[in-house]
PDB file of C-alpha atoms (C1' of nucleotides) in Angstrom:
ATOM      1  CA  MET A   1       7.102  -4.979   6.149  1.00 82.00           C
ATOM      2  CA  PRO A   2       9.170  -7.882   5.544  1.00 94.00           C
ATOM      3  CA  GLU A   3      13.157  -7.250   6.098  1.00 96.00           C
ATOM      4  CA  LEU A   4      16.370  -9.569   6.448  1.00 97.00           C
ATOM      5  CA  PRO A   5      14.479 -11.452   9.482  1.00 97.00           C
ATOM      6  CA  GLU A   6      11.067 -12.124   7.757  1.00 96.00           C
ATOM      7  CA  VAL A   7      12.617 -12.983   4.468  1.00 97.00           C
ATOM      8  CA  GLU A   8      15.144 -15.356   5.930  1.00 97.00           C
ATOM      9  CA  THR A   9      11.946 -16.927   8.065  1.00 97.00           C
ATOM     10  CA  ILE A  10      10.112 -17.602   4.539  1.00 97.00           C
ATOM     11  CA  ARG A  11      13.644 -18.830   3.032  1.00 97.00           C
ATOM     12  CA  ALA A  12      14.283 -21.449   5.957  1.00 97.00           C
ATOM     13  CA  SER A  13      10.986 -23.085   5.270  1.00 96.00           C
ATOM     14  CA  LEU A  14      11.123 -22.367   1.609  1.00 97.00           C
ATOM     15  CA  ALA A  15      14.410 -24.100   0.910  1.00 97.00           C
ATOM     16  CA  PRO A  16      13.955 -27.463   1.947  1.00 98.00           C
ATOM     17  CA  ALA A  17      10.209 -27.861   0.141  1.00 97.00           C
ATOM     18  CA  LEU A  18      11.842 -26.577  -3.164  1.00 98.00           C
ATOM     19  CA  THR A  19      15.316 -27.902  -3.644  1.00 98.00           C
ATOM     20  CA  GLY A  20      14.899 -30.461  -5.917  1.00 98.00           C
ATOM     21  CA  ARG A  21      11.664 -29.738  -7.650  1.00 98.00           C
ATOM     22  CA  ARG A  22      11.207 -28.734 -11.069  1.00 98.00           C
ATOM     23  CA  ILE A  23       8.895 -25.917 -12.159  1.00 98.00           C
ATOM     24  CA  ASP A  24       6.060 -27.403 -13.945  1.00 98.00           C
ATOM     25  CA  ARG A  25       3.839 -24.424 -14.805  1.00 98.00           C
ATOM     26  CA  VAL A  26       4.156 -20.311 -14.079  1.00 98.00           C
ATOM     27  CA  GLU A  27       0.981 -18.296 -14.003  1.00 97.00           C
ATOM     28  CA  ILE A  28       1.914 -14.721 -13.621  1.00 97.00           C
ATOM     29  CA  LEU A  29      -1.721 -13.097 -12.202  1.00 96.00           C
ATOM     30  CA  ASP A  30      -0.608  -9.285 -12.181  1.00 95.00           C
ATOM     31  CA  PRO A  31       1.810  -7.957 -14.796  1.00 94.00           C
ATOM     32  CA  ARG A  32       3.140  -5.276 -13.096  1.00 93.00           C
ATOM     33  CA  LEU A  33       5.174  -8.259 -11.009  1.00 96.00           C
ATOM     34  CA  THR A  34       7.732  -8.511 -13.731  1.00 95.00           C
ATOM     35  CA  ARG A  35       8.088  -4.741 -14.908  1.00 89.00           C
ATOM     36  CA  PRO A  36       9.899  -4.132 -17.285  1.00 90.00           C
ATOM     37  CA  GLU A  37       9.705  -7.376 -18.654  1.00 92.00           C
ATOM     38  CA  LEU A  38       6.866  -9.246 -19.836  1.00 93.00           C
ATOM     39  CA  PRO A  39       5.073 -11.882 -18.144  1.00 95.00           C
ATOM     40  CA  GLU A  40       4.885 -14.455 -20.173  1.00 95.00           C
ATOM     41  CA  LEU A  41       8.585 -14.472 -21.266  1.00 95.00           C
ATOM     42  CA  VAL A  42       9.311 -14.638 -17.325  1.00 96.00           C
ATOM     43  CA  ALA A  43       6.875 -17.186 -16.992  1.00 97.00           C
ATOM     44  CA  ALA A  44       8.449 -19.061 -19.962  1.00 97.00           C
ATOM     45  CA  ALA A  45      12.116 -18.977 -18.730  1.00 96.00           C
ATOM     46  CA  LEU A  46      10.948 -20.327 -15.211  1.00 98.00           C
ATOM     47  CA  GLU A  47       8.666 -23.592 -16.682  1.00 98.00           C
ATOM     48  CA  GLY A  48      11.265 -26.816 -16.704  1.00 98.00           C
ATOM     49  CA  GLU A  49      13.682 -24.847 -14.529  1.00 98.00           C
ATOM     50  CA  ARG A  50      14.674 -27.071 -11.391  1.00 98.00           C
ATOM     51  CA  VAL A  51      15.951 -25.508  -8.346  1.00 98.00           C
ATOM     52  CA  ALA A  52      19.004 -26.095  -6.480  1.00 98.00           C
ATOM     53  CA  ASP A  53      18.938 -23.532  -3.634  1.00 98.00           C
ATOM     54  CA  VAL A  54      17.181 -21.003  -2.029  1.00 98.00           C
ATOM     55  CA  ARG A  55      19.192 -18.349  -0.583  1.00 97.00           C
ATOM     56  CA  ARG A  56      18.630 -14.812   0.581  1.00 97.00           C
ATOM     57  CA  ARG A  57      20.538 -11.654  -0.109  1.00 97.00           C
ATOM     58  CA  GLY A  58      19.360  -8.759   2.038  1.00 97.00           C
ATOM     59  CA  LYS A  59      15.323  -8.585   1.379  1.00 97.00           C
ATOM     60  CA  TYR A  60      16.097 -10.313  -2.035  1.00 97.00           C
ATOM     61  CA  LEU A  61      14.648 -14.089  -1.986  1.00 97.00           C
ATOM     62  CA  VAL A  62      16.741 -15.467  -4.755  1.00 97.00           C
ATOM     63  CA  VAL A  63      15.812 -18.753  -6.074  1.00 98.00           C
ATOM     64  CA  VAL A  64      18.803 -20.699  -7.622  1.00 98.00           C
ATOM     65  CA  PHE A  65      18.303 -23.320 -10.637  1.00 98.00           C
ATOM     66  CA  GLU A  66      20.399 -25.919 -11.608  1.00 98.00           C
ATOM     67  CA  SER A  67      20.632 -24.108 -14.668  1.00 98.00           C
ATOM     68  CA  GLY A  68      22.277 -21.145 -13.579  1.00 97.00           C
ATOM     69  CA  ARG A  69      19.504 -18.694 -13.729  1.00 97.00           C
ATOM     70  CA  HIS A  70      18.337 -16.757 -10.556  1.00 97.00           C
ATOM     71  CA  LEU A  71      14.615 -16.007  -9.834  1.00 97.00           C
ATOM     72  CA  LEU A  72      14.859 -12.761  -7.521  1.00 97.00           C
ATOM     73  CA  VAL A  73      11.814 -11.964  -5.729  1.00 97.00           C
ATOM     74  CA  HIS A  74      11.415  -8.814  -3.551  1.00 97.00           C
ATOM     75  CA  LEU A  75       8.107  -8.543  -1.069  1.00 96.00           C
ATOM     76  CA  ARG A  76       8.814  -4.892  -0.770  1.00 95.00           C
ATOM     77  CA  MET A  77       5.690  -4.149   1.514  1.00 93.00           C
ATOM     78  CA  THR A  78       3.026  -6.879   1.521  1.00 95.00           C
ATOM     79  CA  GLY A  79       4.234  -9.838  -0.442  1.00 95.00           C
ATOM     80  CA  ASN A  80       4.176 -13.089   0.811  1.00 95.00           C
ATOM     81  CA  VAL A  81       5.160 -16.355  -0.579  1.00 97.00           C
ATOM     82  CA  LEU A  82       3.159 -19.212   0.571  1.00 97.00           C
ATOM     83  CA  HIS A  83       3.506 -23.372   0.451  1.00 95.00           C
ATOM     84  CA  PRO A  84       2.145 -25.536   0.748  1.00 94.00           C
ATOM     85  CA  ALA A  85      -0.921 -23.262  -0.898  1.00 94.00           C
ATOM     86  CA  PRO A  86      -3.559 -22.032   1.321  1.00 93.00           C
ATOM     87  CA  GLU A  87      -7.523 -23.405   1.005  1.00 90.00           C
ATOM     88  CA  GLY A  88      -9.438 -21.091  -1.224  1.00 89.00           C
ATOM     89  CA  HIS A  89      -6.235 -19.331  -3.303  1.00 91.00           C
ATOM     90  CA  ARG A  90      -7.817 -19.709  -6.596  1.00 90.00           C
ATOM     91  CA  ASP A  91     -10.681 -16.853  -5.152  1.00 92.00           C
ATOM     92  CA  ASP A  92      -7.856 -14.718  -3.425  1.00 94.00           C
ATOM     93  CA  PRO A  93      -7.953 -11.472  -5.376  1.00 93.00           C
ATOM     94  CA  HIS A  94      -4.705 -10.642  -4.066  1.00 95.00           C
ATOM     95  CA  VAL A  95      -3.090 -13.645  -5.353  1.00 96.00           C
ATOM     96  CA  ARG A  96      -0.278 -12.332  -7.996  1.00 97.00           C
ATOM     97  CA  ALA A  97       1.367 -15.593  -9.494  1.00 97.00           C
ATOM     98  CA  VAL A  98       1.016 -19.277  -9.164  1.00 97.00           C
ATOM     99  CA  VAL A  99       4.035 -21.770  -9.787  1.00 98.00           C
ATOM    100  CA  ARG A 100       3.386 -25.833  -9.657  1.00 98.00           C
ATOM    101  CA  LEU A 101       6.055 -27.755  -9.112  1.00 98.00           C
ATOM    102  CA  ASP A 102       6.711 -31.702 -10.130  1.00 98.00           C
ATOM    103  CA  ASP A 103       5.299 -33.078  -6.877  1.00 97.00           C
ATOM    104  CA  ALA A 104       1.682 -31.392  -8.049  1.00 97.00           C
ATOM    105  CA  SER A 105       1.946 -28.301  -4.785  1.00 97.00           C
ATOM    106  CA  ASP A 106       1.475 -24.965  -5.630  1.00 97.00           C
ATOM    107  CA  VAL A 107       3.763 -22.235  -4.257  1.00 97.00           C
ATOM    108  CA  VAL A 108       1.499 -18.805  -4.086  1.00 97.00           C
ATOM    109  CA  TYR A 109       2.617 -15.612  -4.353  1.00 97.00           C
ATOM    110  CA  ARG A 110       0.245 -12.837  -3.120  1.00 96.00           C
ATOM    111  CA  ASP A 111       0.960  -9.333  -2.258  1.00 96.00           C
ATOM    112  CA  VAL A 112      -2.024  -6.673  -1.335  1.00 94.00           C
ATOM    113  CA  ARG A 113       0.042  -3.886  -2.978  1.00 94.00           C
ATOM    114  CA  ARG A 114       1.680  -4.713  -5.669  1.00 94.00           C
ATOM    115  CA  PHE A 115       4.921  -3.267  -4.527  1.00 95.00           C
ATOM    116  CA  GLY A 116       6.869  -6.669  -4.644  1.00 96.00           C
ATOM    117  CA  THR A 117       8.553  -7.812  -7.980  1.00 96.00           C
ATOM    118  CA  TRP A 118      10.033 -11.096  -9.676  1.00 97.00           C
ATOM    119  CA  ASP A 119      13.386 -10.801 -11.717  1.00 96.00           C
ATOM    120  CA  VAL A 120      14.870 -13.797 -13.647  1.00 96.00           C
ATOM    121  CA  LEU A 121      18.430 -13.433 -14.513  1.00 96.00           C
ATOM    122  CA  GLU A 122      20.700 -15.483 -16.806  1.00 96.00           C
ATOM    123  CA  ALA A 123      23.622 -17.640 -14.753  1.00 96.00           C
ATOM    124  CA  GLY A 124      26.196 -15.173 -14.048  1.00 95.00           C
ATOM    125  CA  GLU A 125      24.446 -11.887 -13.978  1.00 96.00           C
ATOM    126  CA  LEU A 126      23.822 -12.180  -9.843  1.00 96.00           C
ATOM    127  CA  ASP A 127      26.566 -10.283  -8.865  1.00 95.00           C
ATOM    128  CA  ASP A 128      26.581  -7.421 -10.990  1.00 94.00           C
ATOM    129  CA  TYR A 129      22.785  -6.824 -10.124  1.00 95.00           C
ATOM    130  CA  PHE A 130      23.860  -6.286  -6.543  1.00 96.00           C
ATOM    131  CA  VAL A 131      26.458  -4.703  -7.304  1.00 94.00           C
ATOM    132  CA  ALA A 132      24.619  -2.202  -9.736  1.00 93.00           C
ATOM    133  CA  ARG A 133      22.096  -1.687  -7.077  1.00 93.00           C
ATOM    134  CA  ARG A 134      24.805  -0.955  -4.407  1.00 93.00           C
ATOM    135  CA  LEU A 135      23.467  -3.537  -1.929  1.00 96.00           C
ATOM    136  CA  GLY A 136      25.625  -3.643   1.288  1.00 96.00           C
ATOM    137  CA  VAL A 137      27.285  -6.721   3.174  1.00 96.00           C
ATOM    138  CA  GLU A 138      25.030  -9.014   5.103  1.00 97.00           C
ATOM    139  CA  PRO A 139      24.798  -7.679   8.453  1.00 97.00           C
ATOM    140  CA  LEU A 140      25.207 -11.434  10.308  1.00 97.00           C
ATOM    141  CA  ASP A 141      27.950 -12.436   8.231  1.00 97.00           C
ATOM    142  CA  ARG A 142      31.734 -12.085   9.741  1.00 96.00           C
ATOM    143  CA  SER A 143      32.620  -9.560   7.132  1.00 95.00           C
ATOM    144  CA  PHE A 144      30.191  -6.950   8.456  1.00 97.00           C
ATOM    145  CA  THR A 145      33.043  -5.455  10.957  1.00 97.00           C
ATOM    146  CA  ALA A 146      32.802  -1.908  13.039  1.00 97.00           C
ATOM    147  CA  ALA A 147      35.305  -1.145  11.024  1.00 97.00           C
ATOM    148  CA  GLY A 148      33.795  -1.496   8.132  1.00 96.00           C
ATOM    149  CA  LEU A 149      30.601   0.197   9.445  1.00 97.00           C
ATOM    150  CA  GLY A 150      32.358   3.234  10.104  1.00 96.00           C
ATOM    151  CA  ARG A 151      34.161   3.509   6.821  1.00 96.00           C
ATOM    152  CA  SER A 152      30.450   3.142   5.151  1.00 95.00           C
ATOM    153  CA  LEU A 153      29.244   5.777   7.767  1.00 96.00           C
ATOM    154  CA  ALA A 154      32.327   8.074   7.446  1.00 95.00           C
ATOM    155  CA  GLY A 155      31.119  12.100   6.261  1.00 94.00           C
ATOM    156  CA  ARG A 156      27.745  11.461   5.894  1.00 95.00           C
ATOM    157  CA  ARG A 157      25.530  14.124   7.172  1.00 94.00           C
ATOM    158  CA  ALA A 158      22.223  12.316   6.541  1.00 94.00           C
ATOM    159  CA  PRO A 159      20.472  10.940   9.771  1.00 95.00           C
ATOM    160  CA  VAL A 160      22.334   7.832  10.986  1.00 96.00           C
ATOM    161  CA  LYS A 161      18.687   5.812  10.753  1.00 96.00           C
ATOM    162  CA  ALA A 162      18.283   6.682   6.820  1.00 95.00           C
ATOM    163  CA  ALA A 163      21.983   5.344   6.238  1.00 96.00           C
ATOM    164  CA  LEU A 164      20.592   2.456   7.938  1.00 96.00           C
ATOM    165  CA  LEU A 165      17.615   2.677   5.504  1.00 95.00           C
ATOM    166  CA  ASP A 166      19.500   2.490   2.495  1.00 93.00           C
ATOM    167  CA  GLN A 167      21.320  -0.645   1.998  1.00 96.00           C
ATOM    168  CA  ARG A 168      24.658   0.345   1.368  1.00 95.00           C
ATOM    169  CA  ALA A 169      26.049  -0.117   4.329  1.00 95.00           C
ATOM    170  CA  ALA A 170      24.422  -3.253   5.229  1.00 96.00           C
ATOM    171  CA  ALA A 171      21.655  -4.915   3.546  1.00 97.00           C
ATOM    172  CA  GLY A 172      18.231  -6.029   4.950  1.00 97.00           C
ATOM    173  CA  ILE A 173      17.560  -3.266   7.290  1.00 97.00           C
ATOM    174  CA  GLY A 174      13.944  -1.765   7.032  1.00 95.00           C
ATOM    175  CA  ASN A 175      12.155   0.745   9.347  1.00 95.00           C
ATOM    176  CA  ILE A 176      11.463  -1.225  12.030  1.00 96.00           C
ATOM    177  CA  TYR A 177      14.996  -2.880  12.812  1.00 97.00           C
ATOM    178  CA  ALA A 178      16.403   0.253  12.231  1.00 96.00           C
ATOM    179  CA  ASP A 179      14.448   1.689  15.185  1.00 96.00           C
ATOM    180  CA  GLU A 180      15.337  -1.256  17.187  1.00 97.00           C
ATOM    181  CA  ALA A 181      18.789  -1.601  16.324  1.00 97.00           C
ATOM    182  CA  LEU A 182      19.189   2.373  17.053  1.00 97.00           C
ATOM    183  CA  TRP A 183      17.535   1.562  20.794  1.00 97.00           C
ATOM    184  CA  TYR A 184      19.861  -1.534  21.286  1.00 97.00           C
ATOM    185  CA  ALA A 185      22.564   1.081  20.902  1.00 97.00           C
ATOM    186  CA  HIS A 186      21.537   3.747  22.703  1.00 97.00           C
ATOM    187  CA  ILE A 187      22.137   5.875  19.838  1.00 97.00           C
ATOM    188  CA  HIS A 188      19.332   8.585  18.581  1.00 96.00           C
ATOM    189  CA  PRO A 189      18.071   8.016  15.055  1.00 96.00           C
ATOM    190  CA  LEU A 190      18.509  11.740  13.857  1.00 94.00           C
ATOM    191  CA  VAL A 191      22.349  11.446  14.758  1.00 95.00           C
ATOM    192  CA  PRO A 192      24.255  12.623  11.191  1.00 95.00           C
ATOM    193  CA  ALA A 193      25.861   9.227  10.334  1.00 96.00           C
ATOM    194  CA  GLY A 194      29.100  10.712  10.227  1.00 95.00           C
ATOM    195  CA  GLN A 195      29.287  12.229  13.938  1.00 95.00           C
ATOM    196  CA  LEU A 196      29.090   8.967  15.297  1.00 96.00           C
ATOM    197  CA  ASP A 197      32.633   7.949  17.221  1.00 96.00           C
ATOM    198  CA  SER A 198      33.972   4.475  16.959  1.00 96.00           C
ATOM    199  CA  GLU A 199      32.492   3.427  20.246  1.00 97.00           C
ATOM    200  CA  GLN A 200      29.298   4.110  18.777  1.00 97.00           C
ATOM    201  CA  VAL A 201      29.613   2.514  15.646  1.00 97.00           C
ATOM    202  CA  THR A 202      31.170  -0.630  17.576  1.00 97.00           C
ATOM    203  CA  SER A 203      27.916  -0.437  19.569  1.00 97.00           C
ATOM    204  CA  LEU A 204      25.704   0.066  16.567  1.00 97.00           C
ATOM    205  CA  ARG A 205      26.924  -3.017  14.701  1.00 97.00           C
ATOM    206  CA  ARG A 206      26.052  -4.854  17.824  1.00 97.00           C
ATOM    207  CA  GLY A 207      22.441  -3.402  18.040  1.00 97.00           C
ATOM    208  CA  ILE A 208      22.002  -4.304  14.471  1.00 97.00           C
ATOM    209  CA  ARG A 209      22.984  -7.785  14.912  1.00 97.00           C
ATOM    210  CA  ARG A 210      21.268  -8.379  17.786  1.00 97.00           C
ATOM    211  CA  ALA A 211      18.183  -6.539  16.722  1.00 97.00           C
ATOM    212  CA  LEU A 212      17.829  -9.005  13.353  1.00 97.00           C
ATOM    213  CA  ARG A 213      19.289 -11.824  15.295  1.00 97.00           C
ATOM    214  CA  LEU A 214      15.856 -11.757  17.642  1.00 97.00           C
ATOM    215  CA  GLY A 215      13.991 -10.878  14.530  1.00 97.00           C
ATOM    216  CA  ILE A 216      15.122 -14.739  13.176  1.00 97.00           C
ATOM    217  CA  ARG A 217      14.685 -16.176  16.062  1.00 97.00           C
ATOM    218  CA  ARG A 218      10.823 -14.821  16.396  1.00 96.00           C
ATOM    219  CA  GLN A 219      10.355 -15.814  12.583  1.00 96.00           C
ATOM    220  CA  GLY A 220      10.177 -12.146  12.002  1.00 95.00           C
ATOM    221  CA  ALA A 221       7.370  -9.254  13.146  1.00 94.00           C
ATOM    222  CA  THR A 222       3.727  -9.831  12.268  1.00 93.00           C
ATOM    223  CA  LEU A 223       2.213  -6.147  12.447  1.00 87.00           C
ATOM    224  CA  ARG A 224      -0.678  -6.644   9.473  1.00 82.00           C
ATOM    225  CA  ASP A 225       0.475  -8.613   6.350  1.00 84.00           C
ATOM    226  CA  TYR A 226       4.033 -10.536   6.862  1.00 91.00           C
ATOM    227  CA  ARG A 227       3.013 -14.481   7.258  1.00 92.00           C
ATOM    228  CA  GLY A 228       5.740 -17.165   7.047  1.00 94.00           C
ATOM    229  CA  ALA A 229       5.420 -19.479   4.186  1.00 93.00           C
ATOM    230  CA  ASP A 230       3.412 -22.064   6.209  1.00 93.00           C
ATOM    231  CA  GLY A 231       1.116 -19.503   7.029  1.00 91.00           C
ATOM    232  CA  GLY A 232       1.939 -18.609  10.465  1.00 92.00           C
ATOM    233  CA  ARG A 233       2.645 -15.429  11.828  1.00 93.00           C
ATOM    234  CA  GLY A 234       5.993 -14.360  13.537  1.00 94.00           C
ATOM    235  CA  ARG A 235       6.097 -13.117  17.105  1.00 94.00           C
ATOM    236  CA  MET A 236       8.799 -10.178  16.884  1.00 95.00           C
ATOM    237  CA  GLN A 237       6.333  -8.073  17.458  1.00 94.00           C
ATOM    238  CA  ASP A 238       6.284  -8.897  20.971  1.00 95.00           C
ATOM    239  CA  GLU A 239       9.587  -8.013  21.389  1.00 95.00           C
ATOM    240  CA  PHE A 240       9.631  -4.342  20.054  1.00 96.00           C
ATOM    241  CA  ARG A 241      11.467  -2.023  22.431  1.00 96.00           C
ATOM    242  CA  VAL A 242      10.354   0.990  20.486  1.00 96.00           C
ATOM    243  CA  TYR A 243       8.846   0.830  16.706  1.00 95.00           C
ATOM    244  CA  GLY A 244       5.408   1.658  17.447  1.00 94.00           C
ATOM    245  CA  ARG A 245       5.360   2.097  21.153  1.00 94.00           C
ATOM    246  CA  GLU A 246       4.682   5.828  21.139  1.00 93.00           C
ATOM    247  CA  GLY A 247       4.058   7.101  24.194  1.00 93.00           C
ATOM    248  CA  GLU A 248       4.495   3.551  26.116  1.00 94.00           C
ATOM    249  CA  PRO A 249       7.897   3.790  29.171  1.00 95.00           C
ATOM    250  CA  CYS A 250      11.049   2.641  27.757  1.00 96.00           C
ATOM    251  CA  ASP A 251      11.657  -0.880  28.870  1.00 97.00           C
ATOM    252  CA  ARG A 252      15.390   0.705  30.141  1.00 97.00           C
ATOM    253  CA  CYS A 253      14.647   3.926  31.648  1.00 97.00           C
ATOM    254  CA  GLY A 254      10.871   4.341  31.629  1.00 97.00           C
ATOM    255  CA  ALA A 255      10.665   7.560  29.874  1.00 96.00           C
ATOM    256  CA  PRO A 256       7.850   7.674  27.482  1.00 95.00           C
ATOM    257  CA  ILE A 257       8.914   6.741  23.696  1.00 95.00           C
ATOM    258  CA  ALA A 258       9.127   9.580  21.696  1.00 94.00           C
ATOM    259  CA  LYS A 259       7.945   9.275  17.700  1.00 93.00           C
ATOM    260  CA  ALA A 260       9.005  11.635  15.089  1.00 91.00           C
ATOM    261  CA  ARG A 261       9.017  11.400  10.981  1.00 90.00           C
ATOM    262  CA  LEU A 262      12.317  10.865   9.631  1.00 90.00           C
ATOM    263  CA  ALA A 263      13.052  10.379   5.540  1.00 82.00           C
ATOM    264  CA  GLY A 264       9.150   9.936   5.509  1.00 83.00           C
ATOM    265  CA  ARG A 265       9.048   6.972   7.573  1.00 90.00           C
ATOM    266  CA  GLY A 266       7.640   6.883  10.966  1.00 92.00           C
ATOM    267  CA  THR A 267      10.714   6.813  13.624  1.00 94.00           C
ATOM    268  CA  TRP A 268      10.784   5.851  17.556  1.00 95.00           C
ATOM    269  CA  TYR A 269      13.315   6.303  19.895  1.00 95.00           C
ATOM    270  CA  CYS A 270      13.611   7.062  23.459  1.00 96.00           C
ATOM    271  CA  PRO A 271      14.603  10.539  24.355  1.00 95.00           C
ATOM    272  CA  VAL A 272      16.217   9.684  27.394  1.00 96.00           C
ATOM    273  CA  CYS A 273      18.601   6.790  26.355  1.00 95.00           C
ATOM    274  CA  GLN A 274      19.085   7.556  22.804  1.00 96.00           C
ATOM    275  CA  PRO A 275      20.585  10.685  23.814  1.00 93.00           C
ATOM    276  CA  ALA A 276      20.980  13.370  20.502  1.00 85.00           C
ATOM    277  CA  HIS A 277      24.341  14.589  21.910  1.00 70.00           C
ATOM    278  CA  GLU A 278      26.939  13.206  23.866  1.00 59.00           C
ATOM    279  CA  PRO A 279      26.366  13.673  27.690  1.00 48.00           C
TER     280      PRO A 279
ATOM    281  C1'  DC B   1      28.933  12.366  -5.391  1.00 67.96           C
ATOM    282  C1'  DC B   2      25.028  13.292  -1.385  1.00 67.96           C
ATOM    283  C1'  DC B   3      20.655  14.179   0.089  1.00 67.96           C
ATOM    284  C1'  DC B   4      15.396  14.610   0.062  1.00 67.96           C
ATOM    285  C1'  DA B   5      10.799  14.878  -1.848  1.00 67.96           C
ATOM    286  C1'  DG B   6       7.643  12.255  -4.511  1.00 67.96           C
ATOM    287  C1'  DC B   7       6.049   8.268  -6.820  1.00 67.96           C
ATOM    288  C1'  DC B   8       3.715   3.663  -7.362  1.00 67.96           C
ATOM    289  C1'  DC B   9      -0.023   0.874  -4.609  1.00 67.96           C
ATOM    290  C1'  DT B  10      -4.104  -0.755  -1.376  1.00 67.96           C
ATOM    291  C1'  DG B  11      -6.835  -1.506   2.870  1.00 67.96           C
ATOM    292  C1'  DG B  12      -7.866   0.216   7.188  1.00 67.96           C
ATOM    293  C1'  DT B  13      -8.861   4.330  10.325  1.00 67.96           C
ATOM    294  C1'  DC B  14     -10.820   7.599  12.018  1.00 67.96           C
ATOM    295  C1'  DG B  15     -13.697  12.073  11.801  1.00 67.96           C
ATOM    296  C1'  DC B  16     -17.844  14.161   9.996  1.00 67.96           C
TER     297       DC B  16
ATOM    298  C1'  DT C   1     -24.018   4.219   6.571  1.00 67.96           C
ATOM    299  C1'  DG C   2     -21.043   6.392   3.569  1.00 67.96           C
ATOM    300  C1'  DC C   3     -17.199   9.311   2.209  1.00 67.96           C
ATOM    301  C1'  DG C   4     -12.845  11.611   1.875  1.00 67.96           C
ATOM    302  C1'  DA C   5      -8.179  12.278   3.979  1.00 67.96           C
ATOM    303  C1'  DC C   6      -4.683  10.066   5.764  1.00 67.96           C
ATOM    304  C1'  DC C   7      -1.132   6.699   6.869  1.00 67.96           C
ATOM    305  C1'  DA C   8       1.972   2.400   6.378  1.00 67.96           C
ATOM    306  C1'  DG C   9       6.734   2.349   3.635  1.00 67.96           C
ATOM    307  C1'  DG C  10      11.248  -0.205   0.057  1.00 67.96           C
ATOM    308  C1'  DG C  11      13.314   0.874  -3.432  1.00 67.96           C
ATOM    309  C1'  DC C  12      13.539   3.830  -7.343  1.00 67.96           C
ATOM    310  C1'  DT C  13      14.185   8.447  -9.991  1.00 67.96           C
ATOM    311  C1'  DG C  14      14.777  12.962 -10.785  1.00 67.96           C
ATOM    312  C1'  DG C  15      16.184  17.642  -9.046  1.00 67.96           C
ATOM    313  C1'  DG C  16      18.850  20.869  -6.146  1.00 67.96           C
TER     314       DG C  16
END
DNA sequence: CCCCAGCCCTGGTCGC
DNA sequence: TGCGACCAGGGCTGGG
């Protein structure tokens, strides 16, 4: 499932290929993709636009056009952006959109489960869009401080993992990197977010950054559906400390990794070195 | 405001 | 070999 490192990996490979290119033609094959906007309106808005940059905000891929418009792509669970287009994509039933560029190459948007979304914003609407969704700071920016993280967790009774999954404390963390970050930080996922002391908050900040940076270096985690824009697999799954490893020995202390269910999500942790309470 | 359940979606896996 | 149940989960909505 594409989280910050997966989206960043896609962004990094799309940016040099798309920057400076003009969009000649847009085919939206699944009308759900642009909901609630009509797909033909979105396609018409994009045709003729020239790409100025490809950025990322949290888990959003942000295509910036010279006109000031933006295309926001959210891959949700199973979305992929592929460029250059893979062989045979015309027969692939999961291709939801195809964008033809002025160098005659195609960008293919593929999404098995159809949760992904495309939004076109007019110039000047981007900041409000993220504010309205209460998207938190970028966890790899300097502005992501322990003090700021502490403030956004203060008073919250929800489990710390749930607080990481909603995007207010920091943008871009999903189920995988939340579990990994909490392992690095020695923090139990069920601890109420507001109960962390300042030392734990500092450690959590470090764990988040460590997990996300490693994910980017490994070009994301390919479990089932995720692929880079070039179709390549990520290797982060080889670095998992807890995610999906129920019963396997903890890399730190050897105790078997436990699995729980939290906020409807599978949650893996080491019951020994991520204690629920201070010793 | 906070918190949580339910919803959207499809494909893979498992038990029978 | 078929079939139903269940699981994967990001972000949003609605209810308490």
